[in-house]
Coordinates of N, CA and C in Angstrom, one line a residue:
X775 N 11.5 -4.4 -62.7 CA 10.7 -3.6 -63.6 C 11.1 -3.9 -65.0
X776 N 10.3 -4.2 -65.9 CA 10.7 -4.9 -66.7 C 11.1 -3.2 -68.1
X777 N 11.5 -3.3 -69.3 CA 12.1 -2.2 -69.5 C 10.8 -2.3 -71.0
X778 N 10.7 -0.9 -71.2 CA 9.5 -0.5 -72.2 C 10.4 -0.3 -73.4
X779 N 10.6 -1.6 -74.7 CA 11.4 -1.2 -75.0 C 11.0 0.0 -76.3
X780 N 9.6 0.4 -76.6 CA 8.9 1.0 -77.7 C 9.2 2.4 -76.8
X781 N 9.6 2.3 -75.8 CA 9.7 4.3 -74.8 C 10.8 4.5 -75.4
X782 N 12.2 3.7 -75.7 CA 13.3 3.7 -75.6 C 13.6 3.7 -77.4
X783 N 13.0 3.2 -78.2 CA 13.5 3.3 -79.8 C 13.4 4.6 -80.3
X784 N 12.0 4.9 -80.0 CA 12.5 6.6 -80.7 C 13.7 7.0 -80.3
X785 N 13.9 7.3 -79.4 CA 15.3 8.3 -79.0 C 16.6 7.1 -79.9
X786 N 16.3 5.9 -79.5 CA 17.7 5.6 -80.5 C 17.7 5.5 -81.4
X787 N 16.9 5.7 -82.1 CA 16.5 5.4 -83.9 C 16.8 7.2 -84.0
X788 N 16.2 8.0 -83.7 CA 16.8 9.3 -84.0 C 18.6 9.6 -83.5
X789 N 19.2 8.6 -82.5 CA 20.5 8.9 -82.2 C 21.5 8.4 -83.2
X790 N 20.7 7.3 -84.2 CA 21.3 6.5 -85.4 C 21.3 7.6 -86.1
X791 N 20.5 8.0 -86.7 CA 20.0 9.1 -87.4 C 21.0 10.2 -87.4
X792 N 20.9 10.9 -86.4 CA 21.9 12.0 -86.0 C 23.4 11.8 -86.4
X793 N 24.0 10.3 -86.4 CA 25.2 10.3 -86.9 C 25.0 10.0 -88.3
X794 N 24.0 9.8 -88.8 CA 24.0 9.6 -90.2 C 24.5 10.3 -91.1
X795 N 24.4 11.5 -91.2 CA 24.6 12.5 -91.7 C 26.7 12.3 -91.9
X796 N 27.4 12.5 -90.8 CA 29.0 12.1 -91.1 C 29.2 11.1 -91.7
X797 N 28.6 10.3 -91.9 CA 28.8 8.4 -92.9 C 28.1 9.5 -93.8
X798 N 27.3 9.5 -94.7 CA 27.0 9.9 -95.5 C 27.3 10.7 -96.5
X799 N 28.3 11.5 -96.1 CA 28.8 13.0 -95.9 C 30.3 12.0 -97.2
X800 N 30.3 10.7 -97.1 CA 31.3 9.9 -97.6 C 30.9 9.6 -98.9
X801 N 32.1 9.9 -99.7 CA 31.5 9.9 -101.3 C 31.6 8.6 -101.6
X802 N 30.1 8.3 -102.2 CA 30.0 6.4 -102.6 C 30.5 5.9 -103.8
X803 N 31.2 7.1 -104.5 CA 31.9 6.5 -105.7 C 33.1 7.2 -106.0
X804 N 34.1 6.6 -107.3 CA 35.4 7.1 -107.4 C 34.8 8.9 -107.8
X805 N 33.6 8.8 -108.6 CA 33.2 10.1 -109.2 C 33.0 10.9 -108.2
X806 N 31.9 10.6 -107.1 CA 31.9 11.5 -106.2 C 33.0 12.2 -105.4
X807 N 34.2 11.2 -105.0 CA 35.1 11.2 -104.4 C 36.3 12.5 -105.1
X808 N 36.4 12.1 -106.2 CA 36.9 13.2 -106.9 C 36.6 14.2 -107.2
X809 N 35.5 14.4 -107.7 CA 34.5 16.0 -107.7 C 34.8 16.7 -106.0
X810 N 34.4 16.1 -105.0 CA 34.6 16.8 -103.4 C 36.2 17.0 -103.0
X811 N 37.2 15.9 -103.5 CA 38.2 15.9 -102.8 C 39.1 16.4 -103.6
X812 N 39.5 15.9 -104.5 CA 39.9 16.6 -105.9 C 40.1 18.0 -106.7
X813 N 39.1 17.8 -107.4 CA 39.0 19.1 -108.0 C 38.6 20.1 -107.1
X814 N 37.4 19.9 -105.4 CA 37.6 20.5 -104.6 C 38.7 21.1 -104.1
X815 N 39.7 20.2 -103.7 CA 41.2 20.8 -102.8 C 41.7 22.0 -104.1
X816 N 42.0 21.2 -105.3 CA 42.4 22.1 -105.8 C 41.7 23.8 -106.3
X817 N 40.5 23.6 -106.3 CA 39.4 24.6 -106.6 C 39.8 26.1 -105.1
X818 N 39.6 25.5 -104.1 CA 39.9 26.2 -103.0 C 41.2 25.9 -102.3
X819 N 42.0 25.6 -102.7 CA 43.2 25.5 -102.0 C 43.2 24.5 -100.5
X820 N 42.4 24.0 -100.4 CA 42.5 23.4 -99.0 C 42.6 21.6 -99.0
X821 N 44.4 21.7 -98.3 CA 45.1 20.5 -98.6 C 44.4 19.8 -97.7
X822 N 43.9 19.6 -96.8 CA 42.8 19.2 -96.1 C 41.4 17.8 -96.9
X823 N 41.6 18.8 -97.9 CA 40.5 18.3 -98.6 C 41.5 16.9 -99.6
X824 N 42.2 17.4 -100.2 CA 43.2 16.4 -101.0 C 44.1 15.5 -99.9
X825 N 43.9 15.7 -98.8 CA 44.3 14.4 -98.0 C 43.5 13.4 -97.5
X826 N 42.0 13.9 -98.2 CA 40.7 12.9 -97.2 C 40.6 11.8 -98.4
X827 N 41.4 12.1 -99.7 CA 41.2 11.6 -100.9 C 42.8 10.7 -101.1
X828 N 43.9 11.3 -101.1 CA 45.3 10.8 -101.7 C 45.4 10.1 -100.7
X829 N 46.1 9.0 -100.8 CA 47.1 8.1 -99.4 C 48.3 8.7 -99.0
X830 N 48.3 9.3 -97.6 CA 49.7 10.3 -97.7 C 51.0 9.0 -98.0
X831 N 51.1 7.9 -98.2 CA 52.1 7.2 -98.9 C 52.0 6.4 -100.6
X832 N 50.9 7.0 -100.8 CA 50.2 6.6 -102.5 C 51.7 7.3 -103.0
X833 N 51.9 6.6 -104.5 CA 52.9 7.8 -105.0 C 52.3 8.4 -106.2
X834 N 52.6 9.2 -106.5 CA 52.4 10.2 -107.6 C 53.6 10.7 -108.6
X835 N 53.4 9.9 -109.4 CA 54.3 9.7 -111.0 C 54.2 10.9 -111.6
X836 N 55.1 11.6 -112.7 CA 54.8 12.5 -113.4 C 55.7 11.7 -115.1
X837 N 55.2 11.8 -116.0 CA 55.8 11.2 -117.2 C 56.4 12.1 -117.9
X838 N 57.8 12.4 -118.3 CA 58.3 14.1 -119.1 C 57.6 13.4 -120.3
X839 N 57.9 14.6 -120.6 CA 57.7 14.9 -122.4 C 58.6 13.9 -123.7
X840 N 59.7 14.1 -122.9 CA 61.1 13.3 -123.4 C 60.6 11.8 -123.0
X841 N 60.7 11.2 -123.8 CA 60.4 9.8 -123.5 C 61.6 9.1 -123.1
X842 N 62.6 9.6 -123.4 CA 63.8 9.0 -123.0 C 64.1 9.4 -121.6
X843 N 63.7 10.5 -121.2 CA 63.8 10.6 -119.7 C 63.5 9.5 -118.6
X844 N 63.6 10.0 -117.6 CA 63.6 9.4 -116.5 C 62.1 9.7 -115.7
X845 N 61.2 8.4 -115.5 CA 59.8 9.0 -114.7 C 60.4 9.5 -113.7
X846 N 59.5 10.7 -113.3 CA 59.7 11.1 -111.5 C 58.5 10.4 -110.6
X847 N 59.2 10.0 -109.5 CA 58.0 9.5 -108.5 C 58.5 9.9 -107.1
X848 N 57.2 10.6 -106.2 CA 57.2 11.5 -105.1 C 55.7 10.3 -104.5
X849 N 56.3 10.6 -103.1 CA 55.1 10.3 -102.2 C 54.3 11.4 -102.2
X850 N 52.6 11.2 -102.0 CA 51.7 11.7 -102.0 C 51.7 13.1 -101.1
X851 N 52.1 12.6 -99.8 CA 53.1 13.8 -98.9 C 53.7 14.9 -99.2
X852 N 54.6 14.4 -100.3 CA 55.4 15.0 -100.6 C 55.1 16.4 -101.8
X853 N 53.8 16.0 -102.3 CA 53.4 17.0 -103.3 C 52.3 17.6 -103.1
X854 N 50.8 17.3 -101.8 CA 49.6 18.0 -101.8 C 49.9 19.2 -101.5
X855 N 51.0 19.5 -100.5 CA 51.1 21.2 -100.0 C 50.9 21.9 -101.2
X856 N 51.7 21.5 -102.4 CA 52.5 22.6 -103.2 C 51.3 22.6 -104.3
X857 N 50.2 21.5 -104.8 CA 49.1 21.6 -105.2 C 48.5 22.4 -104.7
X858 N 48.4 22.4 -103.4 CA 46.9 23.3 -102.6 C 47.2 25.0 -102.8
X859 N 48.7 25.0 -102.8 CA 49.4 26.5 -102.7 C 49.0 27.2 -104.0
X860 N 48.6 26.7 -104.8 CA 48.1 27.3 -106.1 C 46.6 26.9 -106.5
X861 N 45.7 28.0 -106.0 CA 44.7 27.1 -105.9 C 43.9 27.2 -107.0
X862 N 42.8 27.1 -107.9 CA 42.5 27.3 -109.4 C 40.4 27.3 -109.3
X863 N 40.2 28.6 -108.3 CA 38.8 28.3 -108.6 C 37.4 27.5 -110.0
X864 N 38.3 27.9 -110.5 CA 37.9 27.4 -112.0 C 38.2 26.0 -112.5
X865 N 39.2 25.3 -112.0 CA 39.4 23.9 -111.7 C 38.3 22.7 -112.4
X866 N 38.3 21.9 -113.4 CA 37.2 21.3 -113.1 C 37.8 19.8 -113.8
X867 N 36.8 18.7 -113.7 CA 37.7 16.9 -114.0 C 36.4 16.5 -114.4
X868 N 36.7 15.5 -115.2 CA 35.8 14.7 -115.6 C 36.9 13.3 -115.5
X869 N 35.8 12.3 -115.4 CA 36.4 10.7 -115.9 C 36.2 10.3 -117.7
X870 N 37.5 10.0 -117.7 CA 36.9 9.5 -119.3 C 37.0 8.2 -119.4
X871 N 37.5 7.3 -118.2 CA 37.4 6.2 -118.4 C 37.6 5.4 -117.1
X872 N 36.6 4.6 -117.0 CA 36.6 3.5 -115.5 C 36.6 1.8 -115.6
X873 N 37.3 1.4 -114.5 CA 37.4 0.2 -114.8 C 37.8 -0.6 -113.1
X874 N 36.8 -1.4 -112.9 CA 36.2 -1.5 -111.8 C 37.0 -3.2 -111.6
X875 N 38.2 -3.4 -111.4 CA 38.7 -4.6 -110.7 C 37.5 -5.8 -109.7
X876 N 37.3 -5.1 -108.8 CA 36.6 -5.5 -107.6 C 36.0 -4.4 -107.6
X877 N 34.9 -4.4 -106.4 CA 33.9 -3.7 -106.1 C 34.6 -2.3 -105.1
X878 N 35.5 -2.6 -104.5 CA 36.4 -1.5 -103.9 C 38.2 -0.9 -104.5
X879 N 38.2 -1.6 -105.8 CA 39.0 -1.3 -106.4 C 38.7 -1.0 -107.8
X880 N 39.0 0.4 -108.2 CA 39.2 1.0 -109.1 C 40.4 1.5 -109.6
X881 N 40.7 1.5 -111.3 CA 41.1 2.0 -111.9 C 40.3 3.3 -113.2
X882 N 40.7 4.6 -113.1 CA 40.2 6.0 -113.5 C 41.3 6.6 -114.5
X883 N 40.7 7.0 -115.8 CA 41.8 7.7 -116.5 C 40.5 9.7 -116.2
X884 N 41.7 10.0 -116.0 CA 40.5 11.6 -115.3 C 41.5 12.7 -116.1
X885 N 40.5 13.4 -116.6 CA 41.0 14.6 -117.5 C 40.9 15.8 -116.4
X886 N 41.9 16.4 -116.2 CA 41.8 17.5 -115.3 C 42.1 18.8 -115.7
X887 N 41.5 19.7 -115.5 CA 41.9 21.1 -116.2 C 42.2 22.2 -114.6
X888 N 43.1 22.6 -114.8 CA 43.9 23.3 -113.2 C 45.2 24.2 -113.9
X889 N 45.0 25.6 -113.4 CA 46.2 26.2 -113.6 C 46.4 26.3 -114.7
X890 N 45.7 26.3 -115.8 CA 45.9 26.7 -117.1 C 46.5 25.3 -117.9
X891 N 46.4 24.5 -117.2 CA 47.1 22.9 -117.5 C 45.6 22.1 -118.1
X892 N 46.1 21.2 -119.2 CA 45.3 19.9 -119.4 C 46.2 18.6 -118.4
X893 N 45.6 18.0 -117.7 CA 46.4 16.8 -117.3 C 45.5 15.4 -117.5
X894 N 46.5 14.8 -117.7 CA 45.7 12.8 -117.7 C 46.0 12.7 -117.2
X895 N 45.5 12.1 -116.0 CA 45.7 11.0 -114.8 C 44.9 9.8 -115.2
X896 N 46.0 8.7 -114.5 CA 45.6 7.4 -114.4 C 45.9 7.5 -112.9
X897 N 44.6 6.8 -112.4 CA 44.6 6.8 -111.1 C 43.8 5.5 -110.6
X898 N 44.7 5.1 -109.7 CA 44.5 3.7 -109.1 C 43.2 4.2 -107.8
X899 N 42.3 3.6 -107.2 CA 41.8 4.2 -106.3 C 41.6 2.8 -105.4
X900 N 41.0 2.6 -103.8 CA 40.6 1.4 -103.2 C 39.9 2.5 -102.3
X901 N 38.5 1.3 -102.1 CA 37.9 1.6 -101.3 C 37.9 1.5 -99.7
X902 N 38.3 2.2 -98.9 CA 38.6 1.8 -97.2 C 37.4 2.3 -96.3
X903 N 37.1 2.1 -95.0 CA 36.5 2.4 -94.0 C 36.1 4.0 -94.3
X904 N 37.0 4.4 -94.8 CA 37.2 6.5 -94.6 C 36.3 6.4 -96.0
X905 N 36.4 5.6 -96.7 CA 35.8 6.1 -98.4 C 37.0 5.5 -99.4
X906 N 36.6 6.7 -100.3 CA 38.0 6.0 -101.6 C 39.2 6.9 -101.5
X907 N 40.1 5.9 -101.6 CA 41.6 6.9 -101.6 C 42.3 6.5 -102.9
X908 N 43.5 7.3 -103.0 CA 44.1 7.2 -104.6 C 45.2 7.0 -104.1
X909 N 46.0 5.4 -104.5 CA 46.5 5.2 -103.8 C 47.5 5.3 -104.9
X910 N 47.2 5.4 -106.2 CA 48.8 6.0 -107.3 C 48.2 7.1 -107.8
X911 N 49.0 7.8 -108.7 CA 48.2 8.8 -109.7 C 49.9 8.5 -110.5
X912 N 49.6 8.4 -112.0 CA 50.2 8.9 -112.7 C 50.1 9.9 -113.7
X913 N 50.6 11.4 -114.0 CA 50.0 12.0 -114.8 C 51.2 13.1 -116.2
X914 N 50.2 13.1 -116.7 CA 50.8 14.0 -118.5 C 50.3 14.9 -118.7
X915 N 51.2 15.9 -118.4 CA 50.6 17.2 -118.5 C 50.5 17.4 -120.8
X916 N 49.1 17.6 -121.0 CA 49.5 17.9 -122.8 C 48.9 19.2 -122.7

């Protein structure tokens, strides 16, 4: 019996469909990626969200004040809990500057307002299977 293959596309073309939605659901840019994961995690507290975004082995720099100091550098692990634990509904980021290596590698200078803080980030980002991840962040709190 030979097989009807016009009986059989509908249902798979709507079964494509149906997963479309979770691929999609994937932010197509460093902008989008940071507005949902980002300023999201931090907006609501849910570390969940800043781990779909950071590389739990990215590191995350902080620069003192003191310039003669010493940078601190923590794995990414090491610091989303204690972001998420203070969460800042009012939260919000903008990019002030992009610069696009390759097509899945970015570099981002992102102004972030959280917790009554201004911060610069410079942030390294690449693009993987999951979306974009931030695989450094270094930042100045002014």
């Amino acid at each position: 019996m030979p097989l009807d293959f016009a009986r059989f596309a509908l249902p798979c073309v709507a079964a494509l469909l149906a997963a479309a939605p979770a691929h999609a659901a994937q932010a197509s840019s460093p902008e989008q990626a940071l507005e949902a994961h980002y300023v999201g995690g931090l907006r609501t507290g849910r570390v969940e969200e800043l781990q779909k975004l950071f590389l739990p082995d990215g590191q995350f720099c902080t620069l003192p004040e003191d310039s003669s100091a010493p940078v601190g550098c923590k794995p990414f692990a090491e610091v989303l809990a204690s972001w998420a634990a203070r969460p800042d509904p009012s939260a919000t980021g903008r990019i002030l500057d992009r610069r696009d290596a390759t097509p899945s590698m970015s570099a981002v200078t992102y102004e972030l307002y959280f917790g009554g803080d201004r911060y610069i980030d410079q942030l390294l980002l690449y693009r993987t299977e999951a979306g974009w991840r931030i695989v450094a962040k270094t930042t100045a709190v002014q």
